[in-house]
Short mmCIF file of C-alpha atoms and ligand atoms in Angstrom, two decimals:
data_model
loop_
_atom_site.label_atom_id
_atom_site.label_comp_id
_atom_site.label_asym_id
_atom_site.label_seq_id
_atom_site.Cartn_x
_atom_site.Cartn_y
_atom_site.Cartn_z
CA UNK N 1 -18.85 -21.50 -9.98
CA UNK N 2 -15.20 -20.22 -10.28
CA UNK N 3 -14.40 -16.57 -9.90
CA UNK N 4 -10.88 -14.96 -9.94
CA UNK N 5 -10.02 -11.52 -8.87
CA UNK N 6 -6.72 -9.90 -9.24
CA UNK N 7 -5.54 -6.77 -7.04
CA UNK N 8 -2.33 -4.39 -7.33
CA UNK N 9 -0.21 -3.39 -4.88
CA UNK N 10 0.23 -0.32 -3.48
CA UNK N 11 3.25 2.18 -2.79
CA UNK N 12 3.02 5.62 -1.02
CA UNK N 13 4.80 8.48 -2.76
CA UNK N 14 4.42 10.94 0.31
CA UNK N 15 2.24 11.68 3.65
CA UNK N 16 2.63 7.78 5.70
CA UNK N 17 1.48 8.45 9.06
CA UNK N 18 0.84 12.32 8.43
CA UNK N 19 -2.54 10.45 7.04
CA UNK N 20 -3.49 9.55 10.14
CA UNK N 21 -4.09 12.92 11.54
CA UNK N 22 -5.90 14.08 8.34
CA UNK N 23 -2.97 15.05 6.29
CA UNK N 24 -2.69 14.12 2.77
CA UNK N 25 -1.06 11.94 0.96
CA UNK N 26 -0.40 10.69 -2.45
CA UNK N 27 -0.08 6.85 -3.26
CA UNK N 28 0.36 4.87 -6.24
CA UNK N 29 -0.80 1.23 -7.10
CA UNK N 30 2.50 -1.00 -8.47
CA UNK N 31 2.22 -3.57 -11.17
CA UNK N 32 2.64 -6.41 -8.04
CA UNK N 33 -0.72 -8.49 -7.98
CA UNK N 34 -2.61 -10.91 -5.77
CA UNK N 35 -4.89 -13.06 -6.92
CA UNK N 36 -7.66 -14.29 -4.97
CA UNK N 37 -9.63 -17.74 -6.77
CA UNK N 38 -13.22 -19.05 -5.24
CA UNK N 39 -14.31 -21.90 -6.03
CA UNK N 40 -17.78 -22.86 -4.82
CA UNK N 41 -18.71 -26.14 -3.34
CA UNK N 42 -21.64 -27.97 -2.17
CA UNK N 43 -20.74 -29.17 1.16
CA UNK N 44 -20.90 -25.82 3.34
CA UNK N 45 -17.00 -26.40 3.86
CA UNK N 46 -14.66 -23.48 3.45
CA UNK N 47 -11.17 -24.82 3.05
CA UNK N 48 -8.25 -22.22 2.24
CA UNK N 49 -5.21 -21.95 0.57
CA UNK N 50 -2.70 -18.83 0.99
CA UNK N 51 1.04 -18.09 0.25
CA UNK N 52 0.53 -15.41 2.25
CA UNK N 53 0.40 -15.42 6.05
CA UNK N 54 -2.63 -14.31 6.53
CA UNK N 55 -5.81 -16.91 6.98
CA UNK N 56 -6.76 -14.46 10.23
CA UNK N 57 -7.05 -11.46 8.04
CA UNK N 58 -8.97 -14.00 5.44
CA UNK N 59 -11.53 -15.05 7.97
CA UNK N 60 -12.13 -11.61 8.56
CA UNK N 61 -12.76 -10.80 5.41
CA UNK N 62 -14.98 -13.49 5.06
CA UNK N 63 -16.86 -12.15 7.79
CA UNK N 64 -17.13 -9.24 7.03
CA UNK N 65 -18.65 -9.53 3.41
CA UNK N 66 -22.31 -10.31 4.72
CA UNK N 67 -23.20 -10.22 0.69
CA UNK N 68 -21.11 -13.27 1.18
CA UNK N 69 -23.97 -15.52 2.89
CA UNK N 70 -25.51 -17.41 0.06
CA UNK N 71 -21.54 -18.71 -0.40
CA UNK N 72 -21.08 -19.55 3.45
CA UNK N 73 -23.85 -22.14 3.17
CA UNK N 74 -22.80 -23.83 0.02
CA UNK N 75 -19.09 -23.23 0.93
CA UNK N 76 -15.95 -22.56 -1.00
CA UNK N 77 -12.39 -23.29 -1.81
CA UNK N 78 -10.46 -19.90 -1.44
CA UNK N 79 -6.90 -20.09 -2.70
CA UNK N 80 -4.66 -16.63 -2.41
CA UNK N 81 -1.22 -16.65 -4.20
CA UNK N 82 0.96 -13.09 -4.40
CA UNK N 83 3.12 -11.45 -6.06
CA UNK N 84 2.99 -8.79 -3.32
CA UNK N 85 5.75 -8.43 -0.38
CA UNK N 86 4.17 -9.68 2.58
CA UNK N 87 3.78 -7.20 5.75
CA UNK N 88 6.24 -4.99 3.85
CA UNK N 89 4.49 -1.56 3.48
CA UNK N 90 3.01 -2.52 -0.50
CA UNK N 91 -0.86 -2.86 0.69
CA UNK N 92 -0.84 -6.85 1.22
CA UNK N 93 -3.40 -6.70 3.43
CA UNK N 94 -5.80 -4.70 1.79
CA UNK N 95 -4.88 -6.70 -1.26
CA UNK N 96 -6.61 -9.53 -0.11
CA UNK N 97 -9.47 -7.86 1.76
CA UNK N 98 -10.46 -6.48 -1.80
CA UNK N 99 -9.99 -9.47 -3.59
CA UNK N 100 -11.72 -11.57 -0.90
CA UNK N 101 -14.19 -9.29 -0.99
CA UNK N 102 -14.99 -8.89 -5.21
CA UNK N 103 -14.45 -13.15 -5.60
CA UNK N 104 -17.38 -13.67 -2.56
CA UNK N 105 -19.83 -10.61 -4.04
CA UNK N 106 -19.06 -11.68 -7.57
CA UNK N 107 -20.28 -14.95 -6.66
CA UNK N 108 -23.31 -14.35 -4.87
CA UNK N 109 -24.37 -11.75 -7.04
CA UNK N 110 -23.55 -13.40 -10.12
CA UNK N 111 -22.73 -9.69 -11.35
CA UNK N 112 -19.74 -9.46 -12.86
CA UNK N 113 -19.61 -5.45 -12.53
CA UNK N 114 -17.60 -4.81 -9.41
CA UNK N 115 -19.31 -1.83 -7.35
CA UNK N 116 -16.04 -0.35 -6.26
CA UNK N 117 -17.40 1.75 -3.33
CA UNK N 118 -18.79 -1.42 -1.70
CA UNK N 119 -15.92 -3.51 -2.20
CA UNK N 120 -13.51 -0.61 -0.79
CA UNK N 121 -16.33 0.38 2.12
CA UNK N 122 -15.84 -3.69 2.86
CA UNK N 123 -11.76 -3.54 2.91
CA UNK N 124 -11.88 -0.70 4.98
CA UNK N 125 -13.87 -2.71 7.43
CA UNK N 126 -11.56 -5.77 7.23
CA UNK N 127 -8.87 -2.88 7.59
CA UNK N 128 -10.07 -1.88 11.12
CA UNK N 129 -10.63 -5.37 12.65
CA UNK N 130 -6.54 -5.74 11.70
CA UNK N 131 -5.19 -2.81 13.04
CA UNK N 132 -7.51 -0.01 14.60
CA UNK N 133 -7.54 2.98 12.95
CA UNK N 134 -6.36 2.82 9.24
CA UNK N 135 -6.33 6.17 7.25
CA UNK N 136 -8.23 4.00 4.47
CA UNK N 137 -5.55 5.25 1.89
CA UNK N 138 -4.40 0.88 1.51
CA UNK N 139 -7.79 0.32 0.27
CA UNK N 140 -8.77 2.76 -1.09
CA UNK N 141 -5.53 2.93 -3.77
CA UNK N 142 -5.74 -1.52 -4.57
CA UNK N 143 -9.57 -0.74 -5.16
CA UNK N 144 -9.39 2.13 -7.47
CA UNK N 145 -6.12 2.22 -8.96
CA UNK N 146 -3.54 4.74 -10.63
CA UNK N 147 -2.44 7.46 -8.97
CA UNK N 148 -4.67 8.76 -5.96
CA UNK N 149 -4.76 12.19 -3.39
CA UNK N 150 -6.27 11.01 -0.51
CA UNK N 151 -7.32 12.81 2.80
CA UNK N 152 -9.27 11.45 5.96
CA UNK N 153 -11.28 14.59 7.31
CA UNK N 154 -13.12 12.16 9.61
CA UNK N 155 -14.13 9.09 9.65
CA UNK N 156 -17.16 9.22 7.60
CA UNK N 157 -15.74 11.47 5.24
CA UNK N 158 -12.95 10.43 3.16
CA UNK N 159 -11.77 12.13 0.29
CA UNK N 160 -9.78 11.13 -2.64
CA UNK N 161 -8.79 12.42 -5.90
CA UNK N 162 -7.62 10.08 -8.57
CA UNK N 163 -4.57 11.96 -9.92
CA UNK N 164 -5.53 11.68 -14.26
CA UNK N 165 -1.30 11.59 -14.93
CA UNK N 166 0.91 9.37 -15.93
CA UNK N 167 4.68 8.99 -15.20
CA UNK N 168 6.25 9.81 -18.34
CA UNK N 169 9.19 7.48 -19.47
CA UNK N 170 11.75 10.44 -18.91
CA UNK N 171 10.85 9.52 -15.04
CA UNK N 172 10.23 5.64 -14.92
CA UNK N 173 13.16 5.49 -13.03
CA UNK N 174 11.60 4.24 -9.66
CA UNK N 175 12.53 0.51 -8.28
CA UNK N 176 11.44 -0.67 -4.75
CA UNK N 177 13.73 -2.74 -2.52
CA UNK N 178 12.48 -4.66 0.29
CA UNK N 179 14.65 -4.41 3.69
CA UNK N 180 12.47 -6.84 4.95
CA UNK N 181 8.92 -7.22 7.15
CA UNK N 182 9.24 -5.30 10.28
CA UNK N 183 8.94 -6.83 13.38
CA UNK N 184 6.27 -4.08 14.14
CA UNK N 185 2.53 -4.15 13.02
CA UNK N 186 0.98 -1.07 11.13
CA UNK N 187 -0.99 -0.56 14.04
CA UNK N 188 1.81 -0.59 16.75
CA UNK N 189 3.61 1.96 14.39
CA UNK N 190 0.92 3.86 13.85
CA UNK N 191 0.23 3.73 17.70
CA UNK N 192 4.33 4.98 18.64
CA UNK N 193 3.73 7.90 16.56
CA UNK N 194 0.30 8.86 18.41
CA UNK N 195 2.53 8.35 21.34
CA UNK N 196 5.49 10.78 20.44
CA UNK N 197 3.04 13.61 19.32
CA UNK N 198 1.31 13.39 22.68
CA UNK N 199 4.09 13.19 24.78
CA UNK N 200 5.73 16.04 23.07
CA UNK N 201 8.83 14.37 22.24
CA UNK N 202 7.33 15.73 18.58
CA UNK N 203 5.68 18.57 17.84
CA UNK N 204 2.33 18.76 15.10
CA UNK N 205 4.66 20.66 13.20
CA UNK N 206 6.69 17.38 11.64
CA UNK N 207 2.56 16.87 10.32
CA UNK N 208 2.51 20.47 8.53
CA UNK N 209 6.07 19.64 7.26
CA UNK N 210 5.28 16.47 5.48
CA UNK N 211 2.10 18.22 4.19
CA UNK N 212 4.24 20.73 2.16
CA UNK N 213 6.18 18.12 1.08
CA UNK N 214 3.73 15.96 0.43
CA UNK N 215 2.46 19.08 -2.58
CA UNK N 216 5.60 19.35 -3.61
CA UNK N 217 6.09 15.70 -4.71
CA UNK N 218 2.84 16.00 -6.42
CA UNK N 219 3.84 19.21 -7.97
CA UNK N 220 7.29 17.31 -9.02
CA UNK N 221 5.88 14.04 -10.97
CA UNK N 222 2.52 15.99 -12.60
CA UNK N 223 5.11 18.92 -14.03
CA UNK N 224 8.25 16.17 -15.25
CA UNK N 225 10.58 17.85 -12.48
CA UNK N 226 12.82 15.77 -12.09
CA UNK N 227 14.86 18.07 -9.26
CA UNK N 228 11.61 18.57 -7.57
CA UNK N 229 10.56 14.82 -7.27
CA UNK N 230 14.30 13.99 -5.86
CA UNK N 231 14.66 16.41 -3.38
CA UNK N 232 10.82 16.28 -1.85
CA UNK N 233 11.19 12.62 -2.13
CA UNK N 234 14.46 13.29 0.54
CA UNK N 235 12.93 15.83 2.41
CA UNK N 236 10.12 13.03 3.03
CA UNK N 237 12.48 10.23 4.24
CA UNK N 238 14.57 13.03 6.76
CA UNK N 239 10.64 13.89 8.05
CA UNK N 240 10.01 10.04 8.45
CA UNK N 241 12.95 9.21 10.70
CA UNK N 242 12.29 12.72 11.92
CA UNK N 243 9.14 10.87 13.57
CA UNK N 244 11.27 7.78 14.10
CA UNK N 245 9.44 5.44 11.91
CA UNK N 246 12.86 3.82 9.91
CA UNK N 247 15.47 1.42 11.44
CA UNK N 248 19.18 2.04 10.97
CA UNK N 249 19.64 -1.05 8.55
CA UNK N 250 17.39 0.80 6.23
CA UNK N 251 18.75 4.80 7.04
CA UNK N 252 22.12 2.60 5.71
CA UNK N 253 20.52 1.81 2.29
CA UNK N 254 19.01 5.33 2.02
CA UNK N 255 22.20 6.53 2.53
CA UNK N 256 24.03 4.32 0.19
CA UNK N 257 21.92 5.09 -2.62
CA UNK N 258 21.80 8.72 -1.82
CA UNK N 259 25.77 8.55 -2.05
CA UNK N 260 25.11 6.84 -5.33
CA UNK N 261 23.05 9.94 -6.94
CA UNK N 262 19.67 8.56 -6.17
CA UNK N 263 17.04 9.01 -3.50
CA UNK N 264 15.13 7.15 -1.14
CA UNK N 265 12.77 6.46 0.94
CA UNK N 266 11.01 4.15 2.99
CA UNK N 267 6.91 3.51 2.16
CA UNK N 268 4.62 2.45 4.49
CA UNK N 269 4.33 2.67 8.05
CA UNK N 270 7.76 1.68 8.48
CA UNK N 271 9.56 -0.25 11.28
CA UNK N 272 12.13 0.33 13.91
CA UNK N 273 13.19 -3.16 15.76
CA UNK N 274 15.06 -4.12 12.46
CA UNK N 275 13.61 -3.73 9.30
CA UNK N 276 11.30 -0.95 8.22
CA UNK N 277 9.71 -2.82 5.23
CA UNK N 278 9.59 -1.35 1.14
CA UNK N 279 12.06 1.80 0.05
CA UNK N 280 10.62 3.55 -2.92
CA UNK N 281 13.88 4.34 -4.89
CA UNK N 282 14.29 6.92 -7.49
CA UNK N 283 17.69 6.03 -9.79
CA UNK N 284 19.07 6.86 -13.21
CA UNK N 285 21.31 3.79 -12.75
CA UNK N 286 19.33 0.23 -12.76
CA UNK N 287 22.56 -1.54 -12.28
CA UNK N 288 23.48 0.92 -9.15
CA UNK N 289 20.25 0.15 -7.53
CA UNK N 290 20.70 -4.10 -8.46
CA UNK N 291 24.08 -3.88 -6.63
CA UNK N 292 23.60 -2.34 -3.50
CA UNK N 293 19.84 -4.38 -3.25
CA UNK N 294 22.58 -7.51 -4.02
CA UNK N 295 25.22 -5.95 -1.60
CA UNK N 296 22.80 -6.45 1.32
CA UNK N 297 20.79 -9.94 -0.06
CA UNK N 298 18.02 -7.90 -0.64
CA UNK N 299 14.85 -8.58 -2.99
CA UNK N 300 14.39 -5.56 -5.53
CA UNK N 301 12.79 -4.67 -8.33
CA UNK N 302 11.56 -2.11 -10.83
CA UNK N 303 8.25 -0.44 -10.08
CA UNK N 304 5.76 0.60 -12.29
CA UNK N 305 3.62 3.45 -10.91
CA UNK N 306 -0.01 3.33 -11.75
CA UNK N 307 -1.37 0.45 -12.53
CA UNK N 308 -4.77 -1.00 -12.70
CA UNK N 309 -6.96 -1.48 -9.40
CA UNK N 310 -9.06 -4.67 -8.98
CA UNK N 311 -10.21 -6.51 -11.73
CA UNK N 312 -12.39 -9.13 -12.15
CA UNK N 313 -9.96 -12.24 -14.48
CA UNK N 314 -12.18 -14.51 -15.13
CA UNK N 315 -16.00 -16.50 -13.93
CA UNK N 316 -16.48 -19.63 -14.96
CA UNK N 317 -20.26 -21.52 -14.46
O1 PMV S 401 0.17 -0.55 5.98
P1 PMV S 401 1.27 0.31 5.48
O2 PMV S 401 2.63 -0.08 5.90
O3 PMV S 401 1.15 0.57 4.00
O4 PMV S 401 1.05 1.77 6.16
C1 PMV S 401 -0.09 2.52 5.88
C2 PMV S 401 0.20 3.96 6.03
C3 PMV S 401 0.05 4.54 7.42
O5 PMV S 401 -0.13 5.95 7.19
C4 PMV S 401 1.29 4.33 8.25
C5 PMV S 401 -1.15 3.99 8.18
C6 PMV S 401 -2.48 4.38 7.58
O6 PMV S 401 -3.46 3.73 7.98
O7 PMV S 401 -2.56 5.29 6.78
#
């Protein structure tokens, strides 16, 4: 049996990190897929095949998906190929936990009806065996789809809100650029921020701040405000280096497309060392955005917000 899933990646409009402590935030799944291909066998081997770096996060995954068991015995091919920036901020990791996760329950169950709950409870798990305490928002976005409010209140209850809107073409004017993987983990990011709020170097207040601004992005995109969206979107990037979350090679390109007339920001849990992974860019010039991305050999393209969450290609007998 053959069974292919494919799963978006992810983008987050507003609230990185503020997540963490229960804020909320608002992400978007981006028309970037990974596609995950099983291919059963008969001799209980389980050989795999990535273009991403990431056959530790795979055998978790495997792991992890006890539905899985029936295919452990007989074994498997497993090849992963992406579209998705690897390590950048854009949900790669929870790309493949979710698409691990449908190909091996697809294939046990022979069902071809994902249960999306299960598959995003199992991601979250694979989540927390790679780095601690996730907010869930990765998953939960690459499962489901679209647009999506999300807020942890606690650990076993997560609450999310899949935003019915689209962005309407006067505002499809948003391109990522990729300053590169961090040398940091999500976790160890997520960890120096813990750090800085306990040792007071920030104050809980930087959390409230993002919150508002957080609303306010939402409030910008679902009413077409165009002067809303831009500034919030700023206000968001000042908050993140605020908590000292971007590196100065990427503060440069925020600053050079500001300069420009646009806005920027990064996405993700950002890096410090040297690069600080995906900007979310909002531009009215496509060229303007291709030349600085060019200026600095970076990869960058043109994002579509919204698209579909994980979907079952194709199963073959
Ligand atoms: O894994 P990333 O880079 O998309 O970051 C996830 C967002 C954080 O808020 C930094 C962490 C989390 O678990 O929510």
């Amino acid at each position: 049996m053959q069974v292919k899933a494919s799963v978006p990646g992810k983008i987050i409009l507003s609230g990185e990190h503020a997540v963490v402590y229960g804020k909320p935030a608002i992400a978007a799944a981006v028309d970037k897929r990974l596609t995950v291909t099983l291919q059963s066998r008969n001799d209980g081997k389980k050989i795999i095949q990535t273009d991403a770096d990431d056959t530790k996060l795979i055998d978790a995954a495997i792991k992890v998906v006890k539905n899985g068991l029936e295919m452990q015995k007989k074994g498997f091919d497993l090849n992963v190929k992406s579209e998705i920036p690897i390590g950048a901020g854009m949900g790669s990791s929870a790309a493949v936990a979710v698409a691990v996760a449908a190909t091996l329950v697809v294939a046990s169950t022979g069902q071809s009806k994902l249960d999306l709950e299960k598959i995003n409870k199992l991601a979250y798990e694979v989540e927390r065996i790679q780095h601690g305490t996730p907010s869930g928002i990765d998953n939960f976005t690459v499962t489901f789809g679209g647009f999506l409010w999300y807020r942890k209140e606690l650990e076993f209850l997560k609450t999310f809100w899949k935003l019915q809107f689209k962005v309407t073409k006067d505002m499809q004017h948003f391109y990522l650029i990729n300053t590169g993987k961090p040398v940091e983990t999500t976790g160890e990011m997520v960890k120096m921020v813990k750090q800085k709020l306990e040792t007071a170097d920030l104050t809980l207040e930087v959390l409230h701040d993002i919150e508002g601004v957080t609303k306010k992005v939402l409030l910008g995109i679902r009413g077409e405000d165009e002067k809303l969206l831009l500034s919030s979107m700023s206000e968001n990037e000042r908050l993140l280096e605020k908590l000292g979350v971007v590196g100065e090679f990427a503060k440069n390109i925020v600053q050079e497309i500001e300069q420009s007339g646009g806005v920027a920001k990064i996405s993700g849990a950002g890096g410090v060392k040297d690069r600080s992974g995906i900007l979310l860019v909002y531009h009215k010039d496509k060229n303007t955005v291709a030349k600085i991305a060019k200026k600095h050999n970076l990869d960058w393209f043109p994002a579509k917000l919204g698209a579909e969450g994980v979907r079952i290609e194709s199963i073959e007998a």
